[in-house]
């Protein structure tokens, strides 16, 4: 549903952003039309993979089922998931994402190292929608 | 001061879940504000409506919707949408019209009928809309962000859930004194702690509800006020509607990521702090001049953040200011004496106007049991989705 936000599989999974050729600003989600730096004359925006690892800026969870357009099966009991905002040092930006299933807020701390992995957002009979998840490094779920 | 406009009237519809149309709430608030001002609707030269996007098509053109409900009389009309800052932008628009000589008297109205539960984006598949994306891709509701900010404060400043609950205890005690508030019951710290977790570490009673409600103001030129026989009206001295500066390093609603600080260093002050500073500069006052403040307490933790962003205390000192009673009624700088969103709930286009109604009643000395003694200068502060700043400074 969001083309070009990530690529690769397994250890090669990466979030994809874009980098401005004029000012070197990085954007995620990707900016393909215009650089948003007000002091930039405007350059080409080229696809760039983001750092695989970062540190927890903050985290929370969702104890109640979010409304649509989030897709979840109303027939099944709601299973809360954690959400982690992760600071990527090299790109100097913070990216929000769901934690890998099974990781709860009790296992998280601000400053903890996490890495990006491929995950399943939702699936139906025909399609599996992939997304990115943050996983504390050292956890092998 | 030449940039001032007079507030002749303030009015509200009581907040709650009434299940009626936003038009009804806005019109009731408008009539109350006109009566308070002693101005006939037919003598109003301009009407500015703060839009709701949940009222269907009429919501997008709220100015005309309210004008029709009050009775077409040929006034200039404006409709504005700026999410939570819609009300401030409506006030800013009215002020600009008055100062430009386009209208002598302007009616400002905002009202909403909010849905139950979480706010959600408008329908349809809209992958180019960050608000749609954060729900679709992450299931990130508004409380998700409030939870992130609260947890960040705990990590950086050592705030605790008890600190957050204390804000609710304070605001609910004040809301109990306000006849327009939806929740009129005092809440204890134990009740906050016993309520369900919504977005860790925040609980149900840490987070504001969605509400129905309406608020309105009648603004005029200082000259009209004098001719109208109001020698010393409450005056609006500043309306701050600034945007953030690139790069914004704080993960703000509704974004999935922040700007990168790789090419440009982040500004020294946060977006929220810049909203306040712009208002202070325009009004020629500082935080030390304030008698009281109304801030957007979407969550209890966010109210503490505003203390620091408004300069009421130093960074990291908000919880101490709270526990010392500094922001309670009778304290050094009372905050949310109206009861805040904790007591009102969110009726998005009305809330920034409702904040200014409270400024007006306090500055006139008409706030009865919740009156801040000798109130002379008040500030309201809020932040609208997508980078809309919002702060108003009113003086007596
Ligand atoms: Zn650039």
Short mmCIF file of C-alpha atoms in Angstrom, two decimals, chain B residues 20 22 49 58 61 64 129 242 261 297 319 326 335-336 365:
data_model
loop_
_atom_site.label_atom_id
_atom_site.label_comp_id
_atom_site.label_asym_id
_atom_site.label_seq_id
_atom_site.Cartn_x
_atom_site.Cartn_y
_atom_site.Cartn_z
CA UNK B 20 -27.13 16.96 18.17
CA UNK B 22 -22.66 21.07 15.51
CA UNK B 49 -16.48 29.97 11.36
CA UNK B 58 -21.74 21.82 5.80
CA UNK B 61 -18.15 25.87 5.22
CA UNK B 64 -21.88 30.26 6.12
CA UNK B 129 -2.19 11.61 3.65
CA UNK B 242 3.24 30.13 13.62
CA UNK B 261 18.68 17.04 11.43
CA UNK B 297 -4.09 19.22 28.04
CA UNK B 319 6.22 18.36 38.05
CA UNK B 326 2.07 26.80 41.54
CA UNK B 335 -3.16 26.69 34.64
CA UNK B 336 -6.44 25.45 33.18
CA UNK B 365 -13.58 38.97 37.04
#
